[in-house]
Amino acid sequence: MDLQTLWQSFLDIVYPTDIRCLICNAKREEMSGYGICKICESHLPFIEPPVCTKCGKMMIEESLCLDCQQSDHAFYRGISIFEFNAEVRRLIHRYKYKQEKYLSTPMIHWMSEGLKVYKWEFDLIVPVPLHPIRERKRGFNQADLLARGLSKSTGVPLVNQGLLRIKNTPQQAKLSKEQRQRNLRDAFIISERAKSLKTFHNKTILLVDDVYTTGSTANQCASELLAGGADRVYVITLATGSNF
Ligand SMILES: [Zn+2]
Ligand SMILES: [Zn+2]
């Protein structure tokens, strides 16, 4: 091995050049520390102000979106990192259904950065729970993995056994807003243990999920947490729709 090759292999260890971007799969010079190249990242539909002051959807001017005007959400405020375009849909699909759990690394990074902007203060981080049957089938709860990462990055404790999903509701995606709401009624409860320990009493909570659609899920979870004694519930999701 000549000196040049030796030097190159040393550089490869210190500055690996064979890391592939998790989105485009290309080897790129300009990689972020969380597995996405700068080019792919620059194409992602980051939500920027102005946003809906309630749910965080992108708006033309800062105000309440139509959806938030029409329905009274139990959560205090929500934010989302991306608009739900085809690229983001693909990314979430790979993460959720193709077992590509490592995609949680960039997702957690983006969500942590989003939280920094809003400077919310909260005492506990709670993922939107999956029904145990669905979780067994999928192998993991995508919201739980994101919530764990956010707990690590913020230092705020995670509580992932306090809010439970007791109804194995059908997939929400294809249902109308009314159907979603009916579907989700009584789907979530506070665990007996969390009740007796007063886990949520007087606590400000950050609720975590992957996708925000009409807000029905976030709303039902927030209602249950408030009924369980919580003071206030914030919501963060990775992606949100923009056209309703
Ligand atoms: Zn890329
Ligand atoms: Zn809104």
PDB file of C-alpha atoms in Angstrom, residues 55 57 65 67-68 71 73 75 80 82 84 89 92 96 171-177 180 184 209-219 235 237-244:
ATOM      1  CA  CYS A  55     -52.510  23.573  13.969  1.00  0.00           C
ATOM      2  CA  LYS A  57     -50.479  24.284   8.635  1.00  0.00           C
ATOM      3  CA  CYS A  65     -57.135  27.671   8.922  1.00  0.00           C
ATOM      4  CA  ASP A  67     -60.428  23.424   9.585  1.00  0.00           C
ATOM      5  CA  CYS A  68     -59.470  25.056  12.887  1.00  0.00           C
ATOM      6  CA  SER A  71     -63.680  22.588  14.819  1.00  0.00           C
ATOM      7  CA  HIS A  73     -59.378  21.393  18.911  1.00  0.00           C
ATOM      8  CA  PHE A  75     -54.854  20.794  21.974  1.00  0.00           C
ATOM      9  CA  SER A  80     -45.545  20.235  11.697  1.00  0.00           C
ATOM     10  CA  PHE A  82     -43.289  19.258   6.308  1.00  0.00           C
ATOM     11  CA  PHE A  84     -47.340  16.148   2.959  1.00  0.00           C
ATOM     12  CA  ARG A  89     -45.318  10.523   1.695  1.00  0.00           C
ATOM     13  CA  ILE A  92     -43.046   8.147   5.774  1.00  0.00           C
ATOM     14  CA  LYS A  96     -43.720   2.997   8.683  1.00  0.00           C
ATOM     15  CA  GLN A 171     -57.091   3.049   8.754  1.00  0.00           C
ATOM     16  CA  GLN A 172     -57.999   6.686   9.026  1.00  0.00           C
ATOM     17  CA  ALA A 173     -56.573   7.802   5.729  1.00  0.00           C
ATOM     18  CA  LYS A 174     -59.534   7.062   3.510  1.00  0.00           C
ATOM     19  CA  LEU A 175     -62.262   8.276   5.848  1.00  0.00           C
ATOM     20  CA  SER A 176     -64.087  11.591   5.864  1.00  0.00           C
ATOM     21  CA  LYS A 177     -63.615  13.937   8.776  1.00  0.00           C
ATOM     22  CA  ARG A 180     -62.705   9.782  11.539  1.00  0.00           C
ATOM     23  CA  LEU A 184     -61.918   7.625  17.154  1.00  0.00           C
ATOM     24  CA  ASP A 209     -47.248  11.739  15.847  1.00  0.00           C
ATOM     25  CA  ASP A 210     -45.975  11.219  12.313  1.00  0.00           C
ATOM     26  CA  VAL A 211     -48.830  12.730  10.312  1.00  0.00           C
ATOM     27  CA  TYR A 212     -51.457  15.363  11.025  1.00  0.00           C
ATOM     28  CA  THR A 213     -54.472  15.166   8.751  1.00  0.00           C
ATOM     29  CA  THR A 214     -57.678  16.695  10.079  1.00  0.00           C
ATOM     30  CA  GLY A 215     -56.449  16.770  13.650  1.00  0.00           C
ATOM     31  CA  SER A 216     -58.986  14.170  14.826  1.00  0.00           C
ATOM     32  CA  THR A 217     -56.365  11.901  16.348  1.00  0.00           C
ATOM     33  CA  ALA A 218     -54.432  14.717  18.011  1.00  0.00           C
ATOM     34  CA  ASN A 219     -57.708  16.138  19.238  1.00  0.00           C
ATOM     35  CA  VAL A 235     -48.704  18.673  19.251  1.00  0.00           C
ATOM     36  CA  THR A 237     -46.008  15.964  13.774  1.00  0.00           C
ATOM     37  CA  LEU A 238     -43.580  15.339  10.962  1.00  0.00           C
ATOM     38  CA  ALA A 239     -45.997  16.182   8.166  1.00  0.00           C
ATOM     39  CA  THR A 240     -49.331  17.839   7.631  1.00  0.00           C
ATOM     40  CA  GLY A 241     -51.777  18.285   4.789  1.00  0.00           C
ATOM     41  CA  SER A 242     -52.246  21.791   3.452  1.00  0.00           C
ATOM     42  CA  ASN A 243     -55.352  21.651   1.335  1.00  0.00           C
ATOM     43  CA  PHE A 244     -58.174  21.603   3.812  1.00  0.00           C
TER      44      PHE A 244
END
